[in-house]
Structures are given as C-alpha cells and as structure tokens.
C-alpha cells in the first residue's frame, strides 16, 4: 500500500573513515610491536588486521545495501548491512578468542617488553581507535553498532596497554599486560555475544524491539470504519528500517470515498513509525479472507 524511504551516506562515510584509519594503524602497529618487543602489541596488530578486513566488508556491504530494489531483491538490499553485522560479530569473536589464547601463553611464558615504547604506541592507539569509535558511536544500524564494539575493544585494549606501560616503567611485572587483556577481552566478548544474538534474531525475522505491535493495532482499531485487524506481521530489514503487513476488515462501507478516507487514516498512522515498506489489505465486512480459512486467525 505504501513505502517509506530514508536515504543518506553518513554510515558509509563513517565506515570508510574507520576502515582506512584502522588499516594504516595496523601496519604501523605490527612493525612497532616488533620494535618494542611486545607480544601483546603484535597480537593486537593481528587482531586489528581482522578488524580491518571486517571494516572493509562492512563498508562494502553498507554501500551495497543502498541499491534500489530489483526483481531479484524486491525489498531492496538493506539486509546486506545486517549480513555485515553478522560477519563482523563472528570475526570479532574469533579475534577475541585469539587474544585470550595469546594472553594465556604470555602468562605461561612471560617476556619483558620495552615499557617506554609501549607507552607511546598506546597513546597513539587510544587516539586513533578512539576517533574511529567516536565517528561510529551514533550509528543506528546493527552493522555500525557491531563495528563500534570492534573499535571500543581496541580503545580499551590500548588503555590497558597504556596503564600497564606506566606501571612497568616503575614496577616491572610481565604478568600485568596479559591479565588485563584477559579481563577486557572477556568483557567485550560478552557484549558482542549479545549483539550476535540480536543480529540472528533479526536475521530470522524476529519482531523489532523498538516497535509496539499492540499500540499500532489499537490506533488502527480506533478508526471508526475498522471492524477488526488480523494477520499482522512486522520484521526488520537491517535493525533500523522495518516492514509491516496486515489485513484490516472494514464495516459500514458503502461508498468509495469512505474507503479512501480509511486509507488516508491508515497512512497517517504508518508515517509515525520507521517502516521502510508497509502493505495493508483492506477487506469489506462480508468479504472472505482466504488466509484465515487456511491457517486460522493470525
């Protein structure tokens, strides 16, 4: 019955900025880790390489998600952004497991590091990743939210390296770095796990949490000519743009202009919600609904 479209390239620009920042810093971080003899920094560089691949994938899928609907994808390509969120969550989980493994190995076989070199790299790491996280922190799509956790993990990781490097300058202790890495990575892993659960929920067309179906139905039922509403379905394309379908049974309708008035009222209600697409089937009072007869009232 109607469509509600939003366009913008802010998400794409933010992902692009974060991608190039992360990629450049990953290269610097790898060689810097070798220079200061820090296994923690080298392992974080490998982790950041995974982040860079993830960011690049997200950037591409975010651009791809803005393509216009086609015969192959009649709802458009927004769900490719959701696919990016799923891929990123899985990559981050694998990267976190790797960091945990490296931290445990570091505890079992401690090595001394260049504390002063770690300090300066940590300052740079906090600045670069902090800026990238700030660029994405207001993102509404799940793709951006998962990427933000990528970057926040790096910020917290570098903050830990910064703290450890200051302590090591005065009190050498090779166990502090891996211990803090375990705590921070475990915390991030917990949050990404929740994001993955949310992404899978939307991927399987679960009901968006920011939409109250009962509220919408009550508003529709307040229209004088509406007798009942049934077979209502709501799902999300990407966590931000949603789809709504329903059947509305009318009453006391004898003139075409009354039907047009009901449709105008329905459109007014739909505009209050972030629906990318909405379809409303109107049925006359004595009209048979085949879907009810086949599957029962939905």
PDB file of C-alpha atoms in Angstrom:
ATOM      1  CA  UNK A   1       0.000   0.000   0.000  1.00  0.00           C
ATOM      2  CA  UNK A   2       2.815   2.368   0.702  1.00  0.00           C
ATOM      3  CA  UNK A   3       6.558   2.823   1.096  1.00  0.00           C
ATOM      4  CA  UNK A   4       8.619   4.961   3.444  1.00  0.00           C
ATOM      5  CA  UNK A   5      12.216   5.616   2.344  1.00  0.00           C
ATOM      6  CA  UNK A   6      15.223   7.154   4.088  1.00  0.00           C
ATOM      7  CA  UNK A   7      18.477   7.852   2.271  1.00  0.00           C
ATOM      8  CA  UNK A   8      21.848   9.057   3.468  1.00  0.00           C
ATOM      9  CA  UNK A   9      25.523   8.254   3.202  1.00  0.00           C
ATOM     10  CA  UNK A  10      26.677   9.108   6.741  1.00  0.00           C
ATOM     11  CA  UNK A  11      27.042   5.441   7.694  1.00  0.00           C
ATOM     12  CA  UNK A  12      29.086   4.715   4.583  1.00  0.00           C
ATOM     13  CA  UNK A  13      31.428   7.686   5.175  1.00  0.00           C
ATOM     14  CA  UNK A  14      31.964   6.743   8.817  1.00  0.00           C
ATOM     15  CA  UNK A  15      32.761   3.130   7.943  1.00  0.00           C
ATOM     16  CA  UNK A  16      35.157   4.276   5.213  1.00  0.00           C
ATOM     17  CA  UNK A  17      36.988   6.606   7.629  1.00  0.00           C
ATOM     18  CA  UNK A  18      37.217   3.891  10.271  1.00  0.00           C
ATOM     19  CA  UNK A  19      38.482   1.374   7.696  1.00  0.00           C
ATOM     20  CA  UNK A  20      41.393   3.475   6.418  1.00  0.00           C
ATOM     21  CA  UNK A  21      42.367   4.600   9.927  1.00  0.00           C
ATOM     22  CA  UNK A  22      42.365   1.043  11.200  1.00  0.00           C
ATOM     23  CA  UNK A  23      44.267  -0.359   8.224  1.00  0.00           C
ATOM     24  CA  UNK A  24      47.007   2.273   8.402  1.00  0.00           C
ATOM     25  CA  UNK A  25      47.384   1.847  12.137  1.00  0.00           C
ATOM     26  CA  UNK A  26      47.503  -1.954  11.825  1.00  0.00           C
ATOM     27  CA  UNK A  27      50.593  -1.760   9.612  1.00  0.00           C
ATOM     28  CA  UNK A  28      52.269   0.715  11.978  1.00  0.00           C
ATOM     29  CA  UNK A  29      51.287  -1.386  14.983  1.00  0.00           C
ATOM     30  CA  UNK A  30      52.783  -4.594  13.580  1.00  0.00           C
ATOM     31  CA  UNK A  31      56.212  -3.133  12.944  1.00  0.00           C
ATOM     32  CA  UNK A  32      56.042  -1.161  16.182  1.00  0.00           C
ATOM     33  CA  UNK A  33      55.325  -4.320  18.151  1.00  0.00           C
ATOM     34  CA  UNK A  34      58.457  -5.919  16.732  1.00  0.00           C
ATOM     35  CA  UNK A  35      60.470  -2.802  17.585  1.00  0.00           C
ATOM     36  CA  UNK A  36      59.403  -2.677  21.248  1.00  0.00           C
ATOM     37  CA  UNK A  37      59.429  -6.485  21.602  1.00  0.00           C
ATOM     38  CA  UNK A  38      55.806  -6.587  22.764  1.00  0.00           C
ATOM     39  CA  UNK A  39      53.887  -9.774  22.060  1.00  0.00           C
ATOM     40  CA  UNK A  40      50.725  -8.043  23.231  1.00  0.00           C
ATOM     41  CA  UNK A  41      51.082  -5.313  20.586  1.00  0.00           C
ATOM     42  CA  UNK A  42      51.901  -7.806  17.830  1.00  0.00           C
ATOM     43  CA  UNK A  43      48.917  -9.972  18.747  1.00  0.00           C
ATOM     44  CA  UNK A  44      46.746  -6.847  18.793  1.00  0.00           C
ATOM     45  CA  UNK A  45      48.064  -5.973  15.324  1.00  0.00           C
ATOM     46  CA  UNK A  46      46.887  -9.355  14.074  1.00  0.00           C
ATOM     47  CA  UNK A  47      43.563  -8.732  15.771  1.00  0.00           C
ATOM     48  CA  UNK A  48      43.385  -5.280  14.154  1.00  0.00           C
ATOM     49  CA  UNK A  49      44.059  -6.855  10.769  1.00  0.00           C
ATOM     50  CA  UNK A  50      40.893  -8.881  11.294  1.00  0.00           C
ATOM     51  CA  UNK A  51      39.149  -5.654  12.267  1.00  0.00           C
ATOM     52  CA  UNK A  52      40.350  -4.001   9.050  1.00  0.00           C
ATOM     53  CA  UNK A  53      39.003  -6.855   6.960  1.00  0.00           C
ATOM     54  CA  UNK A  54      35.764  -6.639   8.907  1.00  0.00           C
ATOM     55  CA  UNK A  55      35.523  -2.866   8.426  1.00  0.00           C
ATOM     56  CA  UNK A  56      36.201  -3.206   4.716  1.00  0.00           C
ATOM     57  CA  UNK A  57      33.472  -5.833   4.443  1.00  0.00           C
ATOM     58  CA  UNK A  58      31.069  -3.598   6.379  1.00  0.00           C
ATOM     59  CA  UNK A  59      31.869  -0.591   4.198  1.00  0.00           C
ATOM     60  CA  UNK A  60      31.226  -2.583   1.028  1.00  0.00           C
ATOM     61  CA  UNK A  61      28.005  -4.145   2.321  1.00  0.00           C
ATOM     62  CA  UNK A  62      26.790  -0.770   3.627  1.00  0.00           C
ATOM     63  CA  UNK A  63      27.230   0.693   0.122  1.00  0.00           C
ATOM     64  CA  UNK A  64      25.626  -2.375  -1.410  1.00  0.00           C
ATOM     65  CA  UNK A  65      22.645  -2.121   0.947  1.00  0.00           C
ATOM     66  CA  UNK A  66      21.659   1.241  -0.607  1.00  0.00           C
ATOM     67  CA  UNK A  67      20.995  -0.189  -4.046  1.00  0.00           C
ATOM     68  CA  UNK A  68      17.463   0.261  -5.334  1.00  0.00           C
ATOM     69  CA  UNK A  69      15.065  -2.708  -5.241  1.00  0.00           C
ATOM     70  CA  UNK A  70      15.348  -5.121  -8.148  1.00  0.00           C
ATOM     71  CA  UNK A  71      13.491  -8.134  -9.485  1.00  0.00           C
ATOM     72  CA  UNK A  72      15.872 -10.353  -7.536  1.00  0.00           C
ATOM     73  CA  UNK A  73      15.606  -8.396  -4.244  1.00  0.00           C
ATOM     74  CA  UNK A  74      12.212  -6.702  -4.319  1.00  0.00           C
ATOM     75  CA  UNK A  75      12.644  -5.275  -0.792  1.00  0.00           C
ATOM     76  CA  UNK A  76      15.988  -3.773  -1.728  1.00  0.00           C
ATOM     77  CA  UNK A  77      19.441  -4.626  -0.374  1.00  0.00           C
ATOM     78  CA  UNK A  78      19.286  -3.284   3.200  1.00  0.00           C
ATOM     79  CA  UNK A  79      19.615  -6.765   4.692  1.00  0.00           C
ATOM     80  CA  UNK A  80      23.150  -6.920   3.288  1.00  0.00           C
ATOM     81  CA  UNK A  81      24.019  -4.452   6.059  1.00  0.00           C
ATOM     82  CA  UNK A  82      22.620  -6.980   8.540  1.00  0.00           C
ATOM     83  CA  UNK A  83      24.782  -9.628   6.894  1.00  0.00           C
ATOM     84  CA  UNK A  84      27.768  -7.355   7.517  1.00  0.00           C
ATOM     85  CA  UNK A  85      26.847  -7.172  11.222  1.00  0.00           C
ATOM     86  CA  UNK A  86      26.710 -10.971  11.400  1.00  0.00           C
ATOM     87  CA  UNK A  87      30.089 -11.406   9.701  1.00  0.00           C
ATOM     88  CA  UNK A  88      31.674  -8.736  11.896  1.00  0.00           C
ATOM     89  CA  UNK A  89      30.372 -10.286  15.106  1.00  0.00           C
ATOM     90  CA  UNK A  90      31.782 -13.679  14.139  1.00  0.00           C
ATOM     91  CA  UNK A  91      35.154 -12.175  13.209  1.00  0.00           C
ATOM     92  CA  UNK A  92      35.310 -10.271  16.488  1.00  0.00           C
ATOM     93  CA  UNK A  93      34.510 -13.404  18.475  1.00  0.00           C
ATOM     94  CA  UNK A  94      37.267 -15.326  16.683  1.00  0.00           C
ATOM     95  CA  UNK A  95      39.675 -12.424  17.216  1.00  0.00           C
ATOM     96  CA  UNK A  96      38.812 -12.273  20.917  1.00  0.00           C
ATOM     97  CA  UNK A  97      39.448 -15.995  21.294  1.00  0.00           C
ATOM     98  CA  UNK A  98      42.845 -15.487  19.657  1.00  0.00           C
ATOM     99  CA  UNK A  99      43.711 -12.622  22.018  1.00  0.00           C
ATOM    100  CA  UNK A 100      42.695 -14.733  25.030  1.00  0.00           C
ATOM    101  CA  UNK A 101      44.921 -17.545  23.791  1.00  0.00           C
ATOM    102  CA  UNK A 102      47.890 -15.194  23.349  1.00  0.00           C
ATOM    103  CA  UNK A 103      47.357 -13.720  26.811  1.00  0.00           C
ATOM    104  CA  UNK A 104      47.353 -17.174  28.410  1.00  0.00           C
ATOM    105  CA  UNK A 105      50.541 -18.110  26.558  1.00  0.00           C
ATOM    106  CA  UNK A 106      52.101 -14.848  27.713  1.00  0.00           C
ATOM    107  CA  UNK A 107      51.255 -15.686  31.332  1.00  0.00           C
ATOM    108  CA  UNK A 108      52.783 -19.148  30.954  1.00  0.00           C
ATOM    109  CA  UNK A 109      55.908 -17.763  29.274  1.00  0.00           C
ATOM    110  CA  UNK A 110      56.391 -14.149  30.428  1.00  0.00           C
ATOM    111  CA  UNK A 111      58.705 -11.831  28.498  1.00  0.00           C
ATOM    112  CA  UNK A 112      59.999  -8.352  29.237  1.00  0.00           C
ATOM    113  CA  UNK A 113      58.868  -5.540  26.937  1.00  0.00           C
ATOM    114  CA  UNK A 114      60.021  -2.018  26.133  1.00  0.00           C
ATOM    115  CA  UNK A 115      57.719  -0.116  28.507  1.00  0.00           C
ATOM    116  CA  UNK A 116      58.581   3.306  27.085  1.00  0.00           C
ATOM    117  CA  UNK A 117      57.851   2.194  23.517  1.00  0.00           C
ATOM    118  CA  UNK A 118      54.600   0.593  24.667  1.00  0.00           C
ATOM    119  CA  UNK A 119      53.596   3.888  26.298  1.00  0.00           C
ATOM    120  CA  UNK A 120      53.911   5.956  23.115  1.00  0.00           C
ATOM    121  CA  UNK A 121      52.204   3.325  20.958  1.00  0.00           C
ATOM    122  CA  UNK A 122      49.386   3.095  23.487  1.00  0.00           C
ATOM    123  CA  UNK A 123      48.809   6.861  23.303  1.00  0.00           C
ATOM    124  CA  UNK A 124      48.602   6.657  19.516  1.00  0.00           C
ATOM    125  CA  UNK A 125      46.364   3.584  19.707  1.00  0.00           C
ATOM    126  CA  UNK A 126      43.879   5.239  22.045  1.00  0.00           C
ATOM    127  CA  UNK A 127      43.771   8.365  19.850  1.00  0.00           C
ATOM    128  CA  UNK A 128      43.291   6.584  16.502  1.00  0.00           C
ATOM    129  CA  UNK A 129      40.794   3.961  17.635  1.00  0.00           C
ATOM    130  CA  UNK A 130      39.016   6.436  19.896  1.00  0.00           C
ATOM    131  CA  UNK A 131      38.430   8.799  16.983  1.00  0.00           C
ATOM    132  CA  UNK A 132      37.147   5.969  14.779  1.00  0.00           C
ATOM    133  CA  UNK A 133      34.802   4.739  17.530  1.00  0.00           C
ATOM    134  CA  UNK A 134      33.530   8.286  18.042  1.00  0.00           C
ATOM    135  CA  UNK A 135      32.717   8.566  14.334  1.00  0.00           C
ATOM    136  CA  UNK A 136      30.543   5.447  14.513  1.00  0.00           C
ATOM    137  CA  UNK A 137      29.096   5.650  18.041  1.00  0.00           C
ATOM    138  CA  UNK A 138      25.816   7.225  16.924  1.00  0.00           C
ATOM    139  CA  UNK A 139      25.146   4.677  14.181  1.00  0.00           C
ATOM    140  CA  UNK A 140      21.653   3.178  14.168  1.00  0.00           C
ATOM    141  CA  UNK A 141      22.218   0.066  12.070  1.00  0.00           C
ATOM    142  CA  UNK A 142      23.420  -3.149  13.687  1.00  0.00           C
ATOM    143  CA  UNK A 143      26.316  -3.095  11.254  1.00  0.00           C
ATOM    144  CA  UNK A 144      27.608   0.166  12.769  1.00  0.00           C
ATOM    145  CA  UNK A 145      26.890  -0.957  16.331  1.00  0.00           C
ATOM    146  CA  UNK A 146      28.915  -4.149  15.962  1.00  0.00           C
ATOM    147  CA  UNK A 147      31.780  -2.228  14.330  1.00  0.00           C
ATOM    148  CA  UNK A 148      31.689   0.244  17.211  1.00  0.00           C
ATOM    149  CA  UNK A 149      32.322  -2.652  19.573  1.00  0.00           C
ATOM    150  CA  UNK A 150      35.283  -3.638  17.404  1.00  0.00           C
ATOM    151  CA  UNK A 151      36.764  -0.196  17.913  1.00  0.00           C
ATOM    152  CA  UNK A 152      35.823   0.111  21.584  1.00  0.00           C
ATOM    153  CA  UNK A 153      37.600  -3.161  22.210  1.00  0.00           C
ATOM    154  CA  UNK A 154      40.722  -1.650  20.663  1.00  0.00           C
ATOM    155  CA  UNK A 155      40.369   1.563  22.691  1.00  0.00           C
ATOM    156  CA  UNK A 156      40.036  -0.379  25.945  1.00  0.00           C
ATOM    157  CA  UNK A 157      42.879  -2.660  24.929  1.00  0.00           C
ATOM    158  CA  UNK A 158      45.186   0.272  24.275  1.00  0.00           C
ATOM    159  CA  UNK A 159      44.072   1.933  27.505  1.00  0.00           C
ATOM    160  CA  UNK A 160      45.165  -1.242  29.282  1.00  0.00           C
ATOM    161  CA  UNK A 161      48.493  -1.195  27.453  1.00  0.00           C
ATOM    162  CA  UNK A 162      48.906   2.461  28.435  1.00  0.00           C
ATOM    163  CA  UNK A 163      48.208   1.695  32.092  1.00  0.00           C
ATOM    164  CA  UNK A 164      50.477  -1.323  32.097  1.00  0.00           C
ATOM    165  CA  UNK A 165      53.297   0.561  30.376  1.00  0.00           C
ATOM    166  CA  UNK A 166      53.181   3.289  33.062  1.00  0.00           C
ATOM    167  CA  UNK A 167      53.287   0.671  35.820  1.00  0.00           C
ATOM    168  CA  UNK A 168      56.101  -1.217  34.096  1.00  0.00           C
ATOM    169  CA  UNK A 169      58.169   1.939  33.938  1.00  0.00           C
ATOM    170  CA  UNK A 170      58.310   1.897  37.746  1.00  0.00           C
ATOM    171  CA  UNK A 171      57.436  -1.673  38.754  1.00  0.00           C
ATOM    172  CA  UNK A 172      58.444  -4.264  36.142  1.00  0.00           C
ATOM    173  CA  UNK A 173      55.921  -7.123  36.124  1.00  0.00           C
ATOM    174  CA  UNK A 174      55.355  -9.206  32.950  1.00  0.00           C
ATOM    175  CA  UNK A 175      52.014 -10.576  34.165  1.00  0.00           C
ATOM    176  CA  UNK A 176      50.040  -7.328  34.218  1.00  0.00           C
ATOM    177  CA  UNK A 177      49.621  -6.939  30.453  1.00  0.00           C
ATOM    178  CA  UNK A 178      48.136 -10.407  29.739  1.00  0.00           C
ATOM    179  CA  UNK A 179      45.974 -10.288  32.879  1.00  0.00           C
ATOM    180  CA  UNK A 180      44.318  -7.023  31.835  1.00  0.00           C
ATOM    181  CA  UNK A 181      43.964  -8.275  28.267  1.00  0.00           C
ATOM    182  CA  UNK A 182      42.008 -11.285  29.549  1.00  0.00           C
ATOM    183  CA  UNK A 183      39.617  -9.105  31.561  1.00  0.00           C
ATOM    184  CA  UNK A 184      38.955  -6.594  28.783  1.00  0.00           C
ATOM    185  CA  UNK A 185      38.581  -9.198  26.037  1.00  0.00           C
ATOM    186  CA  UNK A 186      36.184 -11.236  28.166  1.00  0.00           C
ATOM    187  CA  UNK A 187      34.048  -8.134  28.737  1.00  0.00           C
ATOM    188  CA  UNK A 188      33.951  -7.291  25.021  1.00  0.00           C
ATOM    189  CA  UNK A 189      33.221 -10.930  24.157  1.00  0.00           C
ATOM    190  CA  UNK A 190      30.188 -10.827  26.425  1.00  0.00           C
ATOM    191  CA  UNK A 191      28.802  -7.685  24.740  1.00  0.00           C
ATOM    192  CA  UNK A 192      29.470  -8.912  21.217  1.00  0.00           C
ATOM    193  CA  UNK A 193      27.694 -12.146  22.124  1.00  0.00           C
ATOM    194  CA  UNK A 194      24.595 -10.107  22.925  1.00  0.00           C
ATOM    195  CA  UNK A 195      24.919  -8.225  19.639  1.00  0.00           C
ATOM    196  CA  UNK A 196      25.247 -11.522  17.769  1.00  0.00           C
ATOM    197  CA  UNK A 197      22.081 -12.783  19.435  1.00  0.00           C
ATOM    198  CA  UNK A 198      20.239  -9.613  18.373  1.00  0.00           C
ATOM    199  CA  UNK A 199      21.561  -9.892  14.822  1.00  0.00           C
ATOM    200  CA  UNK A 200      20.498 -13.532  14.495  1.00  0.00           C
ATOM    201  CA  UNK A 201      17.083 -12.613  15.928  1.00  0.00           C
ATOM    202  CA  UNK A 202      16.551 -10.019  13.190  1.00  0.00           C
ATOM    203  CA  UNK A 203      18.073 -12.286  10.547  1.00  0.00           C
ATOM    204  CA  UNK A 204      15.396 -14.846  11.381  1.00  0.00           C
ATOM    205  CA  UNK A 205      12.777 -12.066  11.017  1.00  0.00           C
ATOM    206  CA  UNK A 206      12.066 -11.638  14.695  1.00  0.00           C
ATOM    207  CA  UNK A 207       9.826  -8.778  15.800  1.00  0.00           C
ATOM    208  CA  UNK A 208      11.816  -5.473  16.093  1.00  0.00           C
ATOM    209  CA  UNK A 209      12.124  -4.483  19.749  1.00  0.00           C
ATOM    210  CA  UNK A 210      11.504  -0.781  19.062  1.00  0.00           C
ATOM    211  CA  UNK A 211       8.052  -1.397  17.571  1.00  0.00           C
ATOM    212  CA  UNK A 212       4.951  -1.966  19.733  1.00  0.00           C
ATOM    213  CA  UNK A 213       2.557  -4.046  17.642  1.00  0.00           C
ATOM    214  CA  UNK A 214      -0.314  -3.704  20.126  1.00  0.00           C
ATOM    215  CA  UNK A 215      -0.009   0.086  20.021  1.00  0.00           C
ATOM    216  CA  UNK A 216      -0.269   0.137  16.230  1.00  0.00           C
ATOM    217  CA  UNK A 217      -3.235  -2.212  16.231  1.00  0.00           C
ATOM    218  CA  UNK A 218      -5.044  -0.102  18.819  1.00  0.00           C
ATOM    219  CA  UNK A 219      -4.559   3.033  16.710  1.00  0.00           C
ATOM    220  CA  UNK A 220      -5.921   1.252  13.646  1.00  0.00           C
ATOM    221  CA  UNK A 221      -8.933  -0.071  15.573  1.00  0.00           C
ATOM    222  CA  UNK A 222      -9.766   3.489  16.650  1.00  0.00           C
ATOM    223  CA  UNK A 223     -10.656   4.332  13.039  1.00  0.00           C
ATOM    224  CA  UNK A 224     -14.479   4.298  13.021  1.00  0.00           C
ATOM    225  CA  UNK A 225     -14.862   2.154   9.894  1.00  0.00           C
ATOM    226  CA  UNK A 226     -12.392  -0.527  11.059  1.00  0.00           C
ATOM    227  CA  UNK A 227     -14.068  -3.646  12.450  1.00  0.00           C
ATOM    228  CA  UNK A 228     -11.018  -5.819  13.149  1.00  0.00           C
ATOM    229  CA  UNK A 229      -7.386  -6.394  12.257  1.00  0.00           C
ATOM    230  CA  UNK A 230      -5.675  -9.720  11.629  1.00  0.00           C
ATOM    231  CA  UNK A 231      -2.678 -11.421  10.019  1.00  0.00           C
ATOM    232  CA  UNK A 232      -0.272  -8.680  11.200  1.00  0.00           C
ATOM    233  CA  UNK A 233       3.452  -9.218  10.596  1.00  0.00           C
ATOM    234  CA  UNK A 234       6.395  -6.938  11.443  1.00  0.00           C
ATOM    235  CA  UNK A 235      10.057  -7.634  10.728  1.00  0.00           C
ATOM    236  CA  UNK A 236      13.227  -5.631  10.161  1.00  0.00           C
ATOM    237  CA  UNK A 237      15.448  -5.241   7.115  1.00  0.00           C
ATOM    238  CA  UNK A 238      18.574  -4.055   8.946  1.00  0.00           C
ATOM    239  CA  UNK A 239      17.648  -3.255  12.543  1.00  0.00           C
ATOM    240  CA  UNK A 240      16.628   0.300  11.640  1.00  0.00           C
ATOM    241  CA  UNK A 241      14.203   0.071   8.697  1.00  0.00           C
ATOM    242  CA  UNK A 242      11.197  -2.192   9.219  1.00  0.00           C
ATOM    243  CA  UNK A 243       8.441  -3.888   7.216  1.00  0.00           C
ATOM    244  CA  UNK A 244       4.758  -4.026   8.203  1.00  0.00           C
ATOM    245  CA  UNK A 245       1.870  -6.012   6.707  1.00  0.00           C
ATOM    246  CA  UNK A 246      -1.663  -6.566   7.972  1.00  0.00           C
ATOM    247  CA  UNK A 247      -5.277  -7.204   6.969  1.00  0.00           C
ATOM    248  CA  UNK A 248      -7.957  -4.722   8.038  1.00  0.00           C
ATOM    249  CA  UNK A 249     -11.640  -5.663   7.954  1.00  0.00           C
ATOM    250  CA  UNK A 250     -13.958  -2.694   7.357  1.00  0.00           C
ATOM    251  CA  UNK A 251     -17.567  -2.115   8.340  1.00  0.00           C
ATOM    252  CA  UNK A 252     -20.405   0.172   7.275  1.00  0.00           C
ATOM    253  CA  UNK A 253     -18.644   0.961   3.989  1.00  0.00           C
ATOM    254  CA  UNK A 254     -20.966   1.722   1.080  1.00  0.00           C
ATOM    255  CA  UNK A 255     -19.156   4.469  -0.794  1.00  0.00           C
ATOM    256  CA  UNK A 256     -15.705   4.586  -2.362  1.00  0.00           C
ATOM    257  CA  UNK A 257     -14.808   7.872  -0.713  1.00  0.00           C
ATOM    258  CA  UNK A 258     -15.168   6.244   2.725  1.00  0.00           C
ATOM    259  CA  UNK A 259     -12.598   3.624   1.740  1.00  0.00           C
ATOM    260  CA  UNK A 260     -10.269   6.395   0.594  1.00  0.00           C
ATOM    261  CA  UNK A 261     -10.748   8.132   3.947  1.00  0.00           C
ATOM    262  CA  UNK A 262      -9.806   4.927   5.811  1.00  0.00           C
ATOM    263  CA  UNK A 263      -6.700   4.548   3.658  1.00  0.00           C
ATOM    264  CA  UNK A 264      -5.664   8.117   4.419  1.00  0.00           C
ATOM    265  CA  UNK A 265      -6.072   7.448   8.149  1.00  0.00           C
ATOM    266  CA  UNK A 266      -4.008   4.261   7.852  1.00  0.00           C
ATOM    267  CA  UNK A 267      -1.218   6.099   6.019  1.00  0.00           C
ATOM    268  CA  UNK A 268      -1.194   8.766   8.736  1.00  0.00           C
ATOM    269  CA  UNK A 269      -0.652   6.055  11.372  1.00  0.00           C
ATOM    270  CA  UNK A 270       2.069   4.326   9.357  1.00  0.00           C
ATOM    271  CA  UNK A 271       4.054   7.548   8.984  1.00  0.00           C
ATOM    272  CA  UNK A 272       4.554   7.607  12.749  1.00  0.00           C
ATOM    273  CA  UNK A 273       6.824   4.545  12.587  1.00  0.00           C
ATOM    274  CA  UNK A 274      10.155   3.703  10.851  1.00  0.00           C
ATOM    275  CA  UNK A 275       8.651   1.417   8.215  1.00  0.00           C
ATOM    276  CA  UNK A 276      10.637   1.086   5.005  1.00  0.00           C
ATOM    277  CA  UNK A 277       7.694  -0.767   3.465  1.00  0.00           C
ATOM    278  CA  UNK A 278       4.138  -1.287   4.606  1.00  0.00           C
ATOM    279  CA  UNK A 279       1.268  -3.164   2.953  1.00  0.00           C
ATOM    280  CA  UNK A 280      -2.288  -3.101   4.290  1.00  0.00           C
ATOM    281  CA  UNK A 281      -5.005  -5.290   2.785  1.00  0.00           C
ATOM    282  CA  UNK A 282      -8.489  -3.826   3.303  1.00  0.00           C
ATOM    283  CA  UNK A 283     -11.431  -6.247   3.351  1.00  0.00           C
ATOM    284  CA  UNK A 284     -15.128  -5.395   3.240  1.00  0.00           C
ATOM    285  CA  UNK A 285     -17.425  -6.560   6.033  1.00  0.00           C
ATOM    286  CA  UNK A 286     -18.696  -9.688   4.270  1.00  0.00           C
ATOM    287  CA  UNK A 287     -15.517 -10.401   2.317  1.00  0.00           C
ATOM    288  CA  UNK A 288     -13.837 -13.767   2.864  1.00  0.00           C
ATOM    289  CA  UNK A 289     -10.150 -13.867   3.883  1.00  0.00           C
ATOM    290  CA  UNK A 290      -8.520 -16.973   2.444  1.00  0.00           C
ATOM    291  CA  UNK A 291      -5.544 -16.711   4.782  1.00  0.00           C
ATOM    292  CA  UNK A 292      -7.768 -17.043   7.856  1.00  0.00           C
ATOM    293  CA  UNK A 293      -9.566 -20.010   6.366  1.00  0.00           C
ATOM    294  CA  UNK A 294      -6.269 -21.712   5.506  1.00  0.00           C
ATOM    295  CA  UNK A 295      -4.212 -21.050   8.635  1.00  0.00           C
ATOM    296  CA  UNK A 296      -6.590 -19.649  11.244  1.00  0.00           C
ATOM    297  CA  UNK A 297      -6.593 -16.091  12.597  1.00  0.00           C
ATOM    298  CA  UNK A 298      -3.055 -14.612  12.818  1.00  0.00           C
TER     299      UNK A 298
END
